PDB file of C-alpha atoms in Angstrom:
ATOM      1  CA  UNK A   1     -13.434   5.157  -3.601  1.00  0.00           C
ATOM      2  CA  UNK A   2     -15.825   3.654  -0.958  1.00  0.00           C
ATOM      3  CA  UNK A   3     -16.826   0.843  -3.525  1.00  0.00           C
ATOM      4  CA  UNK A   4     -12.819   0.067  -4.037  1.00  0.00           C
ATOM      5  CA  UNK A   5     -12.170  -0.232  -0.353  1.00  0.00           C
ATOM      6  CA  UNK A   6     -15.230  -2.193  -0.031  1.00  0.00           C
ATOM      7  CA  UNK A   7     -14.194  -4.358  -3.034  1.00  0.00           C
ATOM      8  CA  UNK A   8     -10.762  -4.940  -1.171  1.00  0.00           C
ATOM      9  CA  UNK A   9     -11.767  -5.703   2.145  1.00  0.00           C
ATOM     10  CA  UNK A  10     -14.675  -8.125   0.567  1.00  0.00           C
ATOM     11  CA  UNK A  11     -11.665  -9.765  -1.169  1.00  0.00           C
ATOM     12  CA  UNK A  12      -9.666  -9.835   1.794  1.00  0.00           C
ATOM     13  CA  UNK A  13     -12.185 -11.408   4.006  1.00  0.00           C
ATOM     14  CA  UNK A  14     -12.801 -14.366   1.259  1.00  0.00           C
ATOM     15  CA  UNK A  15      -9.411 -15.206   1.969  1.00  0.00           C
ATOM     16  CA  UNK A  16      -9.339 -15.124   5.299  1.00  0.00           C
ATOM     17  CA  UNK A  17      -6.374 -11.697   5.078  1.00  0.00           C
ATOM     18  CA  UNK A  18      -5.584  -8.985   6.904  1.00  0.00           C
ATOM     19  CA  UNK A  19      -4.417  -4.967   6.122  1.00  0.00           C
ATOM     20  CA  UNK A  20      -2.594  -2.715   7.387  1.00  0.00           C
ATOM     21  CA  UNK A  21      -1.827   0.757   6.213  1.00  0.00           C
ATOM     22  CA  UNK A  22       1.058   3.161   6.375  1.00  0.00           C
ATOM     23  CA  UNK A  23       0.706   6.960   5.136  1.00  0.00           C
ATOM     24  CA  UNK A  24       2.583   9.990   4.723  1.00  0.00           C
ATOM     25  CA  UNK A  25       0.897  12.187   2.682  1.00  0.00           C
ATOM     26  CA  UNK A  26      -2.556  11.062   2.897  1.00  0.00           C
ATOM     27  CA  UNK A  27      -2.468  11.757   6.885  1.00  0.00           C
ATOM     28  CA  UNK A  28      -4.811   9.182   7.631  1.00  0.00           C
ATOM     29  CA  UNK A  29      -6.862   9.591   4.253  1.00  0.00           C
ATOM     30  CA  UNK A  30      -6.564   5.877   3.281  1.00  0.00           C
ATOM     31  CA  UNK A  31      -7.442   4.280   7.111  1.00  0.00           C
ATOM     32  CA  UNK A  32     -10.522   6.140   6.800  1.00  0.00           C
ATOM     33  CA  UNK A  33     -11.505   4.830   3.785  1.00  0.00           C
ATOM     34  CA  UNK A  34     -11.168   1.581   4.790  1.00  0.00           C
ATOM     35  CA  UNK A  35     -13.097   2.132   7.783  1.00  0.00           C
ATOM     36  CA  UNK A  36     -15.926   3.686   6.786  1.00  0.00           C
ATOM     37  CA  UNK A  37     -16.808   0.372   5.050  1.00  0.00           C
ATOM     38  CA  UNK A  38     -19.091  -1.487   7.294  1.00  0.00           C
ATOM     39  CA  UNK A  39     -17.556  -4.778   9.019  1.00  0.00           C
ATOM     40  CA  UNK A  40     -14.059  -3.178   8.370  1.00  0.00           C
ATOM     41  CA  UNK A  41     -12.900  -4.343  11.280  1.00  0.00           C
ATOM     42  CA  UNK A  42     -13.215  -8.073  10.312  1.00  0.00           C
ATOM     43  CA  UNK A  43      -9.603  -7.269   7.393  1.00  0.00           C
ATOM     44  CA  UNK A  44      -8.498  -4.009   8.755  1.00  0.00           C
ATOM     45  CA  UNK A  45      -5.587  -4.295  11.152  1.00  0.00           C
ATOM     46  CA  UNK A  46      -4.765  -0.773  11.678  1.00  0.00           C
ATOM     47  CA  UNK A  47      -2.853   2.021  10.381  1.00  0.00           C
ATOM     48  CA  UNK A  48       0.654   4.037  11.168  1.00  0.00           C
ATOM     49  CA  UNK A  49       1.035   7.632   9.687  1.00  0.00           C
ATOM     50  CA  UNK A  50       3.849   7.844   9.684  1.00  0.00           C
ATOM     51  CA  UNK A  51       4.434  11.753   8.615  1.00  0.00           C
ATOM     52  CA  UNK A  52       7.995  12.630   9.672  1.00  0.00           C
ATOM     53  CA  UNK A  53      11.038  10.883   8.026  1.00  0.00           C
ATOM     54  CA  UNK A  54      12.258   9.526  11.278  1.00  0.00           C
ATOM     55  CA  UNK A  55       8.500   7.958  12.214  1.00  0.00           C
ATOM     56  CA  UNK A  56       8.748   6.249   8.530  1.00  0.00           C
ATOM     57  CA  UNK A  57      12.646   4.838  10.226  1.00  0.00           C
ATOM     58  CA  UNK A  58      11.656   4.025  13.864  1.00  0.00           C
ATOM     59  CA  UNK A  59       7.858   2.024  13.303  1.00  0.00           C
ATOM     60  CA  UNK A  60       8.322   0.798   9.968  1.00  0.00           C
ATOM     61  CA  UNK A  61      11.735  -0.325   9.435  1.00  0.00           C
ATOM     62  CA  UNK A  62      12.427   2.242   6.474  1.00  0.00           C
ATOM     63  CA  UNK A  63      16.473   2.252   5.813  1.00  0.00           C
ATOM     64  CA  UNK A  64      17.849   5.007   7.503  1.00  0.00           C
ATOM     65  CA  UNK A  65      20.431   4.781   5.137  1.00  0.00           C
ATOM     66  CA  UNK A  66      18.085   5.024   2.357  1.00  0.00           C
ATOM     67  CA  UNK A  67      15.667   8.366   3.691  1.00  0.00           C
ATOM     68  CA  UNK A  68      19.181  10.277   4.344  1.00  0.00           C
ATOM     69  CA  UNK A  69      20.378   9.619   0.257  1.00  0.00           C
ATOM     70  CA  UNK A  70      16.952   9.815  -1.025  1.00  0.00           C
ATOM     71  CA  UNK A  71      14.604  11.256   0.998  1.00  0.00           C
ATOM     72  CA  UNK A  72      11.456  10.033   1.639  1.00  0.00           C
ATOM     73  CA  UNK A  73       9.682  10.432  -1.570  1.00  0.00           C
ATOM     74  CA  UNK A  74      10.920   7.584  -3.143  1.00  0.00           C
ATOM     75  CA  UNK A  75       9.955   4.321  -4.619  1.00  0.00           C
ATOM     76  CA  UNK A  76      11.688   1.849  -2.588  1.00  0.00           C
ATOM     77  CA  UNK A  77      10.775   4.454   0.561  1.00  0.00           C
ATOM     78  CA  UNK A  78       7.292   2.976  -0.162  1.00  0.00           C
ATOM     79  CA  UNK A  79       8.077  -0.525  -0.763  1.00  0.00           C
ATOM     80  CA  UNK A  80       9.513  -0.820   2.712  1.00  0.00           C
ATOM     81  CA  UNK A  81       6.521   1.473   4.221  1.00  0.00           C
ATOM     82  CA  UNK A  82       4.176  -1.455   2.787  1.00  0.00           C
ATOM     83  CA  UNK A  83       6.237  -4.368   3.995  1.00  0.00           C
ATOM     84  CA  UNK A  84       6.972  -2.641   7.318  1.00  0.00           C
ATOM     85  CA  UNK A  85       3.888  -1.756   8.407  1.00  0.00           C
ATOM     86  CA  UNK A  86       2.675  -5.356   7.333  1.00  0.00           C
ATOM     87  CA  UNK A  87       4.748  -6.866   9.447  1.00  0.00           C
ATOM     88  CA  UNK A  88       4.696  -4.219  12.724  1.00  0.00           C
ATOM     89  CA  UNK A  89       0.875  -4.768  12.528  1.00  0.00           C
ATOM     90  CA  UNK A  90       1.245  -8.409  11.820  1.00  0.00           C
ATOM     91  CA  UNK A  91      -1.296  -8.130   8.699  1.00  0.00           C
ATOM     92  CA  UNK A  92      -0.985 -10.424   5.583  1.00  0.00           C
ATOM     93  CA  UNK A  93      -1.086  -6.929   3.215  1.00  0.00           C
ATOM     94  CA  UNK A  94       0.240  -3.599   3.462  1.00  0.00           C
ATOM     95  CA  UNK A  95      -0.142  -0.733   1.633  1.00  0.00           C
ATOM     96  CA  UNK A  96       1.755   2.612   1.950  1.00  0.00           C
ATOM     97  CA  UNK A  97       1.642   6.001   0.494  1.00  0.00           C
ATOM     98  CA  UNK A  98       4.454   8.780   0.283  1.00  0.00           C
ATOM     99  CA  UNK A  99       4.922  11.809  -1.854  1.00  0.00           C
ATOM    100  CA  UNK A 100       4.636  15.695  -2.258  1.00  0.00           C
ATOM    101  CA  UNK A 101       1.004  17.267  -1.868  1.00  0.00           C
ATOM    102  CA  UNK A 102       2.348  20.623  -1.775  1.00  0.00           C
ATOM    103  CA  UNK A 103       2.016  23.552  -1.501  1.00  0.00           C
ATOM    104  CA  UNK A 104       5.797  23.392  -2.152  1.00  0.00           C
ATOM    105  CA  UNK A 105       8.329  20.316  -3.301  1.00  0.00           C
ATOM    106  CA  UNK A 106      10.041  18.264  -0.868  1.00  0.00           C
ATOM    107  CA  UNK A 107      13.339  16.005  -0.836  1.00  0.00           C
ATOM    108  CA  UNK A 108      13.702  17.784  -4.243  1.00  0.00           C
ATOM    109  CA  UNK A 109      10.401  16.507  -5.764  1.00  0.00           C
ATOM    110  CA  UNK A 110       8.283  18.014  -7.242  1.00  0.00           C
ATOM    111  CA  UNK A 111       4.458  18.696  -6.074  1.00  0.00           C
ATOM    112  CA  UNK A 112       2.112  15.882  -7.600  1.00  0.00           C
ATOM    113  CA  UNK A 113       5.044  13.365  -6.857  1.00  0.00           C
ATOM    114  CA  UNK A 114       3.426  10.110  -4.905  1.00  0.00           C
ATOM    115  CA  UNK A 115       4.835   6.623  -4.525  1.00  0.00           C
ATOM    116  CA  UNK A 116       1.823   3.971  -3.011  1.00  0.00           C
ATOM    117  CA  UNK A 117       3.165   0.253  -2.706  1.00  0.00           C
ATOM    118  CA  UNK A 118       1.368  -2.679  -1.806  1.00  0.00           C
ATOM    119  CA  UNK A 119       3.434  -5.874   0.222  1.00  0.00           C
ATOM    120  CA  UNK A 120       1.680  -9.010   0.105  1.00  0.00           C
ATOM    121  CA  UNK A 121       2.316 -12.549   1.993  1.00  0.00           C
ATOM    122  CA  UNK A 122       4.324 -13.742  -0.812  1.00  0.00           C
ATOM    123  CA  UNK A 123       8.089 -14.093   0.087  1.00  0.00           C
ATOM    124  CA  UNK A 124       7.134 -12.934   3.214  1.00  0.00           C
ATOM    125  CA  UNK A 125       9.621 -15.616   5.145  1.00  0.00           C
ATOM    126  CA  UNK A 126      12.539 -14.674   2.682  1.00  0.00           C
ATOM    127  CA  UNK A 127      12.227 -10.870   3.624  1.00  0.00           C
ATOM    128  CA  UNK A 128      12.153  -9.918  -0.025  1.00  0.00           C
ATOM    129  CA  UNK A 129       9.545  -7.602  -1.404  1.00  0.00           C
ATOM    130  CA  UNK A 130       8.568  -9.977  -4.394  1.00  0.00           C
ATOM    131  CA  UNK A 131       5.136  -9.816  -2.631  1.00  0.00           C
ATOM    132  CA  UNK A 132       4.396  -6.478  -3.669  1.00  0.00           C
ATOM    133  CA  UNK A 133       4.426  -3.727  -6.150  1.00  0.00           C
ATOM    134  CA  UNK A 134       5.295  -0.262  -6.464  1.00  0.00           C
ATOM    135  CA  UNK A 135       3.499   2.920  -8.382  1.00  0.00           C
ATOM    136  CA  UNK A 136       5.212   6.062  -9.262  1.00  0.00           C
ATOM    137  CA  UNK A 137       2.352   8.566  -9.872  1.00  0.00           C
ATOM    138  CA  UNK A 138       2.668  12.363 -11.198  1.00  0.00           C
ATOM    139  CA  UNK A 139      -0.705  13.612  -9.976  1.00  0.00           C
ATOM    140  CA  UNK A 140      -1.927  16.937 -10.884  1.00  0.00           C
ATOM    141  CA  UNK A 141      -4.092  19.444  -8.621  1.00  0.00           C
ATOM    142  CA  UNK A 142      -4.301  20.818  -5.587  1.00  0.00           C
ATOM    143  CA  UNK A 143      -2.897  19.378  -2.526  1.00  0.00           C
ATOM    144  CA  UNK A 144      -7.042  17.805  -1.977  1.00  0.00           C
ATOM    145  CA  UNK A 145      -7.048  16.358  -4.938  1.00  0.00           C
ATOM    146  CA  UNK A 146      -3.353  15.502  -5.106  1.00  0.00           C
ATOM    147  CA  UNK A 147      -4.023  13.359  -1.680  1.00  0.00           C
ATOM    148  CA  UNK A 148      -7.606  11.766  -2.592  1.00  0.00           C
ATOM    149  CA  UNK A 149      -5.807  10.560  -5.927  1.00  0.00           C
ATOM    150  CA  UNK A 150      -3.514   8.909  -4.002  1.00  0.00           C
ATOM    151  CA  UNK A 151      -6.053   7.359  -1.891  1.00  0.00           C
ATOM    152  CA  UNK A 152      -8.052   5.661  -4.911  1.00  0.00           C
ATOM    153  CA  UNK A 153      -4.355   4.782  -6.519  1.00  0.00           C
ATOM    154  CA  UNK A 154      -3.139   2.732  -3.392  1.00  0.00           C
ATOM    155  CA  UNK A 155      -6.610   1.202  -2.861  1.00  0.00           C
ATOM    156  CA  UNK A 156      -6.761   0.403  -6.977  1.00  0.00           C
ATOM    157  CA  UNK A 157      -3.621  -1.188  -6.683  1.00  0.00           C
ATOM    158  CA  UNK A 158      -4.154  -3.322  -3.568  1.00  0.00           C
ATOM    159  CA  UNK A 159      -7.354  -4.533  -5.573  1.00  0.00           C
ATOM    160  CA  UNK A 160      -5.551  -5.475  -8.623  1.00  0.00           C
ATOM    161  CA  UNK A 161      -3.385  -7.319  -6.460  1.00  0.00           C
ATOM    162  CA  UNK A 162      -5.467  -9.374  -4.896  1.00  0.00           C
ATOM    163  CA  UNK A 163      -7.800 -10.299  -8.208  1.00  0.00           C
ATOM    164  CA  UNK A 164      -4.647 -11.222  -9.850  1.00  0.00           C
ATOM    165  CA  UNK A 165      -3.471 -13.234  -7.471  1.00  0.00           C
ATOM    166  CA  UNK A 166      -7.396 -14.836  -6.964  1.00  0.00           C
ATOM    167  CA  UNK A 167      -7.085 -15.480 -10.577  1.00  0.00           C
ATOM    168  CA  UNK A 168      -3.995 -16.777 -10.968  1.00  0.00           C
ATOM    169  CA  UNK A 169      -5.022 -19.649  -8.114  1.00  0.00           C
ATOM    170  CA  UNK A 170      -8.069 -20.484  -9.893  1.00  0.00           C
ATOM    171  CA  UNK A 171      -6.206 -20.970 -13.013  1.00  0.00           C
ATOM    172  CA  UNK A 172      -4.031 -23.451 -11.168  1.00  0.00           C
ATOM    173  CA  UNK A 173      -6.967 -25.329  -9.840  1.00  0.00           C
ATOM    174  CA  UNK A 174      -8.657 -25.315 -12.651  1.00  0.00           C
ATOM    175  CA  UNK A 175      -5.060 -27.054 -14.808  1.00  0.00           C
ATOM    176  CA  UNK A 176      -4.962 -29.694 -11.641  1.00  0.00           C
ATOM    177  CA  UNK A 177      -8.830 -30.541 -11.839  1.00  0.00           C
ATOM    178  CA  UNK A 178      -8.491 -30.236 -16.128  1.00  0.00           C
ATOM    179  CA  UNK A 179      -5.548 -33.155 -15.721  1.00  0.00           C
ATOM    180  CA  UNK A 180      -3.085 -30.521 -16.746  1.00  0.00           C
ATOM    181  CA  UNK A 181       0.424 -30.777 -15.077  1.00  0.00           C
TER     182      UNK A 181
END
């Protein structure tokens, strides 16, 4: 997990981007991960954990309208985590996590539910999420290993963000320098 956040926050400071994390069911899991990689603090933004269902309203924008139908173990509960605490932090990513750890279910998940989303400068302006990307995960475990997974899965999918989009740019450059159109 270490060489993941390190991976993302190498990525992030080639581009010159900042993170910022919101959690729920990691309790402050995925910040620390981030920080224990030295020179953190030249990406990392901060972090909200935002554990009660009001916190995830009030600091990061989450519909209120939304948590009271769904609950917040949800997809787009995450989505809006990610792009909230992006823009409360002012970062250029976020990433969020939500879900059931257990011991028991919640908003009438299951345990081993988790949701981790990733919102990313892209349609930033036009307040859409087309900058990011949700997972729905069915983890299995204990409420350790339930939580850790969800650690590694946010982090993962914050890296495969940011490769894809690094290699989608350099296979523009590389059309506009091959005298492609």
């Amino acid at each position: 997990m270490t060489s993941t956040a390190a991976d993302v926050l190498r990525l992030l400071k080639v581009r010159g981007e900042t993170l910022a994390v919101a959690e729920s069911l990691t309790g402050g899991l995925v910040a620390a991960a981030i920080t224990d990689v030295p020179g953190a603090s030249q990406a990392f933004r901060g972090s909200v954990t935002a554990y009660a269902t009001e916190v995830k309203h009030r600091l990061l924008g989450v519909d209120a309208t939304l948590l009271e139908q769904r609950g917040a173990v949800d997809p787009q509960v995450a989505a809006q985590m990610a792009d909230g605490v992006r823009k409360t932090l002012g970062a250029d990513w976020g990433i969020s996590t939500t879900g059931v750890a257990g011991p028991d279910p919640q908003d009438g998940q299951p345990v081993g539910t988790v949701h981790v989303a990733v919102a990313g400068p892209r349609g930033a302006d036009s307040g859409a999420f087309d900058g990011g990307k949700v997972a729905s995960l069915r983890l299995n475990g204990g409420r350790a290993e339930i939580r850790m997974e969800s650690v590694r899965s946010v982090l993962g999918l914050l890296l495969q963000e940011l490769v894809g989009e690094q290699t989608g740019n350099e296979r523009a450059q590389d059309t506009e320098q091959n005298g492609g159109t």
